[in-house]
Amino acid sequence: MTTVRTAIVIGGGIAGPVTALALRRAGITATVHEAYPESASGAGGIGGTLALAPNGVAALRTVGADEAVTAIATPIERTVMAVGRRRIDLPTLAGVPPLRVVHRAELHRVLHDRAVAEGVPFAYGRRLVAAEQTDSGVTARFEDGSTATADILVGADGIRSTVRGLIDPAAPGPRFTGLLGFEAVARHEVDAEPGTMTFAFGRHGYYLYWPEPGGGTRWGANLPHQRPLSLVEARAVSAARWLDTLRTTYGDDDPGRELMVTSSADELQVVGSLQIMPPVPHWHRGRMVLLGDAAHAPSNSSGQGASLAIESAVQLARCLRDLPDVASAFTAFERLRRARVEKVAARAARINHAKAPGPVARTLMPLLMPLLVRTAMDPEKTVAGEQRYVIDWDAPVTTEPALR
């Protein structure tokens, strides 16, 4: 039985509220501290859409948020790969619910509202700058001069985590994938049934699209770029200029050309550089621990970033609930999570290499498509272990791995 009774959660995005909800179910009171003002949280739809895999929705069920989230999400029942004019249906994984796509700002709102309804306090404008640990607790110090003290501190503060640097000043930072992200809804209607997502390999870049409920086609583009751009740098370039670049890049593609031409610069979402986290050597130190993108951020190619963060929140709460001290709980948490998240990240990294194929690869892609679908994209071999994963909340966590 744990001695932990209180927690400071740094980060009010996706992982933070879920962590607080899961900790409450484990008998631990958690307060979420967010760096931005309340009015800026999820403002302007920043971040575009994201995918929630079946395993992520299953983990949300543990904290009672699955129905509210699926109500605002679009189910994807069918996926298609396209190279030029050739299209092949990708095999589906039997016996699992569909992928769900949801706008990041809406997901933030739903998770925040769920947490508030269950009594989770949020403190805004609290940018973490330091933390001091003792044998009995940890004190967080914020940029505005305020402090907070609790038994543990959880870093759910994203890919540019401050907590990660406090745990290990030598920890690696995020790495650029070589791609910039953009998203919009085009007025063009594609010839695809609702619930169909198409992964398209264009002549000069990768993009995906699906019919938007209510009309139009939502698309996302991964534009190859030689150097990373901060979000500030990317948005310093006018949306109209970016859209001109996208129209040039995808102008030879069908329906890429129509999607770009019928999209408005006013509605273009500049997501910026797509980043991944290399393996982080130290997930915890003393009374501080990382989860979500702060510890494990696979590329968006995985379709698992948000889902893995939600899983980790639930698993951390289980470990703190069942194990007698902070050290054993954090050690068990890392044992339960590291191999799984790094396997997903490795799969996503392999996919990234195909998103901007060279001239030879583009020429051979139509010939290789059937083989690629049968082997590398066999869902039973690639994603079954990811998507069928369900956390048993009631099962006790032990300090030793279960026998296989």
Coordinates of C-alpha atoms in Angstrom, one line a residue:
M1 CA 0.0 0.0 0.0
T2 CA 1.4 3.3 -1.0
T3 CA 2.4 6.1 1.3
V4 CA 2.0 8.7 -1.5
R5 CA -1.0 10.9 -0.9
T6 CA -0.4 14.1 -2.9
A7 CA 1.1 14.8 -6.4
I8 CA 2.1 17.8 -8.4
V9 CA 1.3 17.2 -12.1
I10 CA 3.2 19.5 -14.5
G11 CA 1.4 20.0 -17.8
G12 CA -2.2 20.5 -18.6
G13 CA -2.4 19.0 -22.1
I14 CA -3.5 15.5 -22.6
A15 CA -1.4 13.4 -20.2
G16 CA -1.8 15.8 -17.3
P17 CA -5.5 15.7 -16.7
V18 CA -5.6 11.9 -17.4
T19 CA -2.8 11.4 -14.8
A20 CA -4.7 13.5 -12.2
L21 CA -7.8 11.4 -12.9
A22 CA -6.0 8.1 -12.6
L23 CA -4.2 9.2 -9.4
R24 CA -7.5 10.1 -7.8
R25 CA -8.7 6.6 -8.5
A26 CA -5.6 5.4 -6.7
G27 CA -6.4 7.5 -3.7
I28 CA -3.8 10.2 -4.5
T29 CA -4.8 13.9 -4.7
A30 CA -3.2 15.6 -7.7
T31 CA -3.1 19.3 -8.7
V32 CA -2.3 20.1 -12.4
H33 CA 0.0 23.0 -13.0
E34 CA -0.1 24.5 -16.5
A35 CA 2.5 27.1 -17.8
Y36 CA 0.0 29.0 -20.0
P37 CA -2.9 31.1 -18.9
E38 CA -6.2 29.4 -18.8
S39 CA -7.4 31.4 -21.9
A40 CA -4.4 30.1 -23.9
S41 CA -4.9 26.4 -23.2
G42 CA -5.8 24.9 -26.5
A43 CA -6.4 28.4 -27.9
G44 CA -7.1 28.7 -31.6
G45 CA -7.2 25.0 -32.2
I46 CA -3.4 24.8 -32.0
G47 CA -2.1 21.4 -32.9
G48 CA -4.6 20.2 -35.5
T49 CA -6.0 16.7 -35.2
L50 CA -4.6 13.6 -33.6
A51 CA -5.4 9.9 -33.7
L52 CA -6.5 7.9 -30.7
A53 CA -5.9 4.2 -31.2
P54 CA -8.2 1.5 -29.6
N55 CA -5.7 1.0 -26.8
G56 CA -5.8 4.7 -26.0
V57 CA -9.6 4.7 -25.8
A58 CA -9.5 1.6 -23.6
A59 CA -7.2 3.4 -21.2
L60 CA -9.5 6.4 -21.1
R61 CA -12.2 4.0 -20.0
T62 CA -10.3 3.5 -16.8
V63 CA -10.7 7.1 -15.9
G64 CA -14.3 7.4 -17.2
A65 CA -13.4 9.7 -20.1
D66 CA -13.9 7.3 -23.1
E67 CA -17.5 8.1 -24.0
A68 CA -17.0 11.9 -23.8
V69 CA -13.9 11.6 -26.1
T70 CA -15.4 9.3 -28.6
A71 CA -18.5 11.5 -28.9
I72 CA -16.3 14.3 -30.3
A73 CA -14.1 12.0 -32.5
T74 CA -14.5 10.8 -36.1
P75 CA -14.2 7.0 -36.4
I76 CA -11.9 5.7 -39.2
E77 CA -13.3 2.3 -40.4
R78 CA -11.2 1.9 -43.5
T79 CA -7.6 2.9 -44.6
V80 CA -6.2 3.1 -48.1
M81 CA -2.7 3.5 -49.4
A82 CA -2.3 5.6 -52.6
V83 CA 0.7 6.0 -54.9
G84 CA -0.2 8.0 -58.0
R85 CA -3.5 6.7 -59.3
R86 CA -3.1 3.3 -57.7
R87 CA -5.0 2.6 -54.5
I88 CA -4.9 -0.5 -52.3
D89 CA -7.1 -1.1 -49.2
L90 CA -5.0 -1.8 -46.2
P91 CA -6.0 -4.8 -44.2
T92 CA -7.8 -4.1 -40.9
L93 CA -7.2 -5.6 -37.5
A94 CA -10.0 -7.9 -36.6
G95 CA -11.8 -7.5 -33.3
V96 CA -10.8 -4.0 -32.3
P97 CA -12.8 -0.7 -32.5
P98 CA -11.9 1.8 -35.1
L99 CA -9.2 4.5 -34.9
R100 CA -10.6 7.8 -33.8
V101 CA -9.4 11.2 -35.0
V102 CA -10.1 14.2 -32.8
H103 CA -9.1 17.8 -32.7
R104 CA -6.4 18.4 -30.1
A105 CA -8.1 21.5 -28.6
E106 CA -11.4 19.6 -28.3
L107 CA -9.6 16.7 -26.6
H108 CA -8.0 19.1 -24.2
R109 CA -11.3 20.6 -23.4
V110 CA -13.1 17.3 -22.8
L111 CA -10.3 15.9 -20.6
H112 CA -10.0 19.2 -18.6
D113 CA -13.8 19.3 -18.0
R114 CA -13.8 15.7 -16.9
A115 CA -11.0 16.3 -14.4
V116 CA -12.7 19.4 -13.1
A117 CA -16.0 17.6 -12.7
E118 CA -14.2 15.0 -10.5
G119 CA -12.6 17.7 -8.3
V120 CA -9.1 18.0 -9.8
P121 CA -7.7 21.5 -9.2
F122 CA -5.9 23.3 -12.0
A123 CA -3.4 26.2 -11.6
Y124 CA -2.7 28.3 -14.7
G125 CA 0.2 30.6 -15.5
R126 CA 2.5 28.3 -13.5
R127 CA 5.7 27.8 -15.5
L128 CA 8.1 25.4 -13.6
V129 CA 11.6 26.6 -13.2
A130 CA 13.0 24.4 -10.4
A131 CA 12.3 21.6 -7.9
E132 CA 13.8 20.8 -4.6
Q133 CA 13.5 17.3 -3.1
T134 CA 13.7 16.1 0.5
D135 CA 13.2 12.6 2.1
S136 CA 9.5 13.4 2.6
G137 CA 8.5 15.4 -0.5
V138 CA 9.2 17.7 -3.4
T139 CA 8.7 21.5 -3.8
A140 CA 8.1 22.9 -7.2
R141 CA 9.1 26.5 -7.9
F142 CA 7.4 28.5 -10.6
E143 CA 8.4 31.5 -12.7
D144 CA 5.8 33.8 -11.0
G145 CA 7.5 33.1 -7.6
S146 CA 4.9 30.7 -6.3
T147 CA 5.6 27.2 -5.0
A148 CA 3.8 23.9 -4.4
T149 CA 4.7 20.9 -2.3
A150 CA 3.6 17.3 -2.5
D151 CA 4.8 13.8 -2.1
I152 CA 5.7 13.4 -5.8
L153 CA 6.1 15.5 -9.0
V154 CA 5.0 14.1 -12.3
G155 CA 6.4 15.6 -15.5
A156 CA 3.6 15.5 -18.1
D157 CA 5.0 18.6 -19.7
G158 CA 5.5 17.5 -23.3
I159 CA 8.4 17.0 -25.7
R160 CA 10.2 20.1 -24.5
S161 CA 9.8 19.0 -20.8
T162 CA 11.4 21.1 -18.1
V163 CA 11.0 18.2 -15.6
R164 CA 13.2 16.0 -17.9
G165 CA 16.0 18.5 -17.5
L166 CA 15.6 18.6 -13.7
I167 CA 15.7 14.8 -13.5
D168 CA 18.7 14.6 -15.8
P169 CA 20.5 17.7 -17.1
A170 CA 22.2 15.6 -19.7
A171 CA 19.0 14.1 -21.0
P172 CA 18.6 14.3 -24.8
G173 CA 16.1 16.7 -26.4
P174 CA 13.7 16.1 -29.2
R175 CA 15.0 15.3 -32.7
F176 CA 13.6 16.7 -36.0
T177 CA 12.1 14.1 -38.3
G178 CA 12.9 16.1 -41.5
L179 CA 9.2 17.0 -41.9
L180 CA 7.0 20.0 -41.3
G181 CA 3.3 19.5 -40.5
F182 CA 0.3 21.3 -42.0
E183 CA -3.4 20.7 -41.8
A184 CA -6.6 22.2 -43.3
V185 CA -10.1 21.4 -44.5
A186 CA -10.5 21.7 -48.3
R187 CA -13.8 22.5 -50.0
H188 CA -13.0 19.7 -52.4
E189 CA -15.0 16.5 -51.9
V190 CA -12.9 13.4 -52.4
D191 CA -14.3 10.2 -53.9
A192 CA -14.2 8.2 -50.6
E193 CA -16.8 6.9 -48.2
P194 CA -17.1 8.6 -44.8
G195 CA -14.7 7.0 -42.3
T196 CA -12.0 6.3 -45.0
M197 CA -8.5 7.6 -44.4
T198 CA -6.1 7.6 -47.3
F199 CA -2.3 7.6 -46.9
A200 CA -1.0 9.2 -50.1
F201 CA 2.6 9.1 -51.3
G202 CA 2.8 12.1 -53.7
R203 CA 5.6 12.9 -56.2
H204 CA 7.4 15.2 -53.7
G205 CA 5.8 14.5 -50.3
Y206 CA 3.4 12.5 -48.2
Y207 CA -0.1 13.5 -47.2
L208 CA -3.3 12.0 -45.9
Y209 CA -6.9 12.9 -46.0
W210 CA -10.4 11.8 -45.1
P211 CA -14.0 13.1 -45.6
E212 CA -14.8 15.6 -43.0
P213 CA -18.2 15.2 -41.2
G214 CA -20.3 18.1 -42.3
G215 CA -18.6 18.5 -45.7
G216 CA -15.2 19.0 -47.2
T217 CA -12.0 17.0 -46.9
R218 CA -9.6 17.3 -44.0
W219 CA -6.0 16.7 -45.0
G220 CA -2.6 16.7 -43.3
A221 CA 0.7 17.1 -45.1
N222 CA 4.2 16.2 -44.1
L223 CA 6.4 18.5 -46.1
P224 CA 10.1 17.6 -46.3
H225 CA 12.3 20.4 -45.0
Q226 CA 16.0 20.6 -44.5
R227 CA 16.1 22.1 -41.0
P228 CA 13.7 22.3 -38.1
L229 CA 11.7 25.4 -37.5
S230 CA 10.3 26.4 -34.1
L231 CA 6.6 27.0 -34.0
V232 CA 7.3 30.8 -33.8
E233 CA 9.6 30.5 -36.9
A234 CA 7.1 28.5 -38.9
R235 CA 4.3 30.8 -38.1
A236 CA 6.4 33.9 -38.9
V237 CA 6.0 32.7 -42.5
S238 CA 2.6 33.8 -43.8
A239 CA 0.0 31.0 -44.2
A240 CA -0.5 32.2 -47.8
R241 CA 3.2 31.6 -48.5
W242 CA 3.1 28.1 -46.9
L243 CA 0.0 27.3 -48.9
D244 CA 1.7 28.4 -52.1
T245 CA 4.6 26.0 -51.3
L246 CA 2.2 23.2 -50.6
R247 CA 0.3 23.8 -53.9
T248 CA 3.6 23.6 -55.7
T249 CA 4.8 20.5 -53.9
Y250 CA 1.5 18.6 -54.4
G251 CA 0.4 20.2 -57.7
D252 CA 1.2 17.0 -59.7
D253 CA -0.9 14.8 -57.4
D254 CA -4.5 13.7 -57.5
P255 CA -6.3 14.7 -55.3
G256 CA -3.4 16.6 -53.7
R257 CA -3.7 19.4 -56.2
E258 CA -7.5 19.8 -55.6
L259 CA -7.1 19.7 -51.9
M260 CA -4.5 22.4 -51.8
V261 CA -6.2 24.7 -54.3
T262 CA -9.6 24.5 -52.5
S263 CA -8.1 25.2 -49.1
S264 CA -8.0 28.7 -47.6
A265 CA -4.8 30.3 -46.1
D266 CA -7.0 31.7 -43.3
E267 CA -7.8 28.1 -42.2
L268 CA -4.3 26.6 -42.7
Q269 CA -3.0 25.0 -39.5
V270 CA 0.8 25.3 -39.3
V271 CA 1.8 22.5 -37.0
G272 CA 5.5 23.1 -37.4
S273 CA 8.4 20.8 -37.1
L274 CA 7.5 17.2 -36.4
Q275 CA 9.7 15.9 -33.6
I276 CA 10.4 12.6 -31.9
M277 CA 12.1 11.8 -28.6
P278 CA 15.2 9.5 -28.7
P279 CA 15.3 7.0 -25.8
V280 CA 15.5 8.9 -22.5
P281 CA 18.0 7.3 -20.1
H282 CA 16.4 8.3 -16.9
W283 CA 12.6 8.4 -16.5
H284 CA 12.7 9.2 -12.7
R285 CA 14.9 10.5 -9.9
G286 CA 14.0 10.6 -6.3
R287 CA 10.4 11.9 -6.2
M288 CA 10.2 13.1 -9.8
V289 CA 9.0 11.0 -12.7
L290 CA 8.3 11.5 -16.4
L291 CA 5.4 10.2 -18.6
G292 CA 3.9 10.9 -22.0
D293 CA 5.8 12.9 -24.6
A294 CA 8.3 14.1 -21.9
A295 CA 9.6 10.5 -21.8
H296 CA 8.4 8.9 -25.0
A297 CA 7.3 10.8 -28.0
P298 CA 7.1 8.6 -31.1
S299 CA 6.6 10.4 -34.4
N300 CA 3.1 11.1 -35.6
S301 CA 3.6 8.2 -38.0
S302 CA 2.9 5.8 -35.1
G303 CA -0.7 7.0 -34.5
Q304 CA 0.1 6.2 -30.9
G305 CA 1.6 9.3 -29.2
A306 CA -1.5 10.4 -27.3
S307 CA -2.6 6.8 -26.6
L308 CA 0.7 5.8 -25.1
A309 CA 0.7 8.9 -22.9
I310 CA -2.8 8.0 -21.7
E311 CA -1.7 4.4 -21.0
S312 CA 1.3 5.6 -19.1
A313 CA -0.8 7.8 -16.9
V314 CA -2.9 4.9 -15.9
Q315 CA 0.0 2.6 -15.3
L316 CA 1.8 5.1 -13.1
A317 CA -1.3 5.4 -10.9
R318 CA -1.5 1.6 -10.6
C319 CA 2.1 1.4 -9.5
L320 CA 1.8 4.2 -7.0
R321 CA -1.4 2.6 -5.7
D322 CA 0.1 -0.9 -5.1
L323 CA 3.7 -0.5 -4.2
P324 CA 5.0 0.6 -0.8
D325 CA 7.4 3.4 -1.7
V326 CA 8.1 5.9 -4.4
A327 CA 11.3 4.2 -5.6
S328 CA 9.7 0.8 -6.2
A329 CA 6.6 2.4 -7.8
F330 CA 8.7 4.4 -10.3
T331 CA 10.9 1.4 -11.1
A332 CA 7.9 -0.8 -11.7
F333 CA 6.3 1.9 -13.9
E334 CA 9.4 2.1 -16.1
R335 CA 9.6 -1.7 -16.3
L336 CA 6.0 -1.8 -17.5
R337 CA 6.3 0.9 -20.1
R338 CA 9.8 1.3 -21.6
A339 CA 10.0 -1.7 -23.9
R340 CA 6.5 -1.1 -25.2
V341 CA 6.9 2.6 -26.0
E342 CA 10.3 2.2 -27.6
K343 CA 9.1 -0.6 -29.8
V344 CA 6.3 1.7 -31.1
A345 CA 8.8 4.5 -31.6
A346 CA 11.0 2.2 -33.7
R347 CA 8.2 1.2 -35.9
A348 CA 7.2 4.8 -36.5
A349 CA 10.8 5.7 -37.3
R350 CA 10.8 3.1 -40.1
I351 CA 7.6 4.6 -41.5
N352 CA 9.1 8.1 -41.5
H353 CA 11.7 7.0 -44.1
A354 CA 9.0 6.2 -46.6
K355 CA 7.2 9.5 -46.2
A356 CA 9.6 11.4 -48.5
P357 CA 10.9 8.7 -50.9
G358 CA 13.7 9.5 -53.3
P359 CA 13.3 9.3 -57.1
V360 CA 14.1 5.5 -57.3
A361 CA 11.8 4.7 -54.5
R362 CA 9.0 6.7 -56.1
T363 CA 9.5 4.9 -59.4
L364 CA 9.3 1.5 -57.7
M365 CA 6.6 2.2 -55.2
P366 CA 3.6 1.2 -57.5
L367 CA 5.3 -2.2 -58.2
L368 CA 6.2 -2.7 -54.5
M369 CA 2.8 -1.8 -53.1
P370 CA 1.2 -5.3 -53.0
L371 CA 4.3 -6.7 -51.3
L372 CA 4.4 -3.8 -48.9
V373 CA 0.7 -4.3 -48.0
R374 CA 1.1 -8.1 -47.5
T375 CA 4.2 -7.9 -45.3
A376 CA 5.3 -4.7 -43.7
M377 CA 1.7 -3.6 -43.2
D378 CA 0.2 -6.8 -42.1
P379 CA -1.7 -5.6 -39.0
E380 CA -1.3 -8.9 -37.1
K381 CA 2.5 -8.5 -37.4
T382 CA 2.8 -4.7 -37.0
V383 CA 0.1 -3.3 -34.7
A384 CA -1.9 -6.1 -33.1
G385 CA 0.2 -5.9 -29.9
E386 CA -0.2 -2.1 -29.8
Q387 CA -3.9 -1.8 -30.4
R388 CA -5.2 -4.9 -28.5
Y389 CA -3.4 -3.8 -25.4
V390 CA -5.8 -3.3 -22.4
I391 CA -4.6 -2.3 -18.9
D392 CA -6.2 -4.4 -16.2
W393 CA -6.8 -1.7 -13.5
D394 CA -7.8 -4.2 -10.9
A395 CA -4.8 -6.4 -11.2
P396 CA -2.2 -5.8 -8.5
V397 CA 1.3 -4.5 -9.5
T398 CA 4.2 -6.3 -8.1
T399 CA 7.9 -5.4 -7.9
E400 CA 8.8 -8.4 -10.1
P401 CA 7.8 -9.0 -13.7
A402 CA 5.2 -11.6 -14.2
L403 CA 6.3 -15.0 -15.4
R404 CA 5.6 -15.7 -19.1

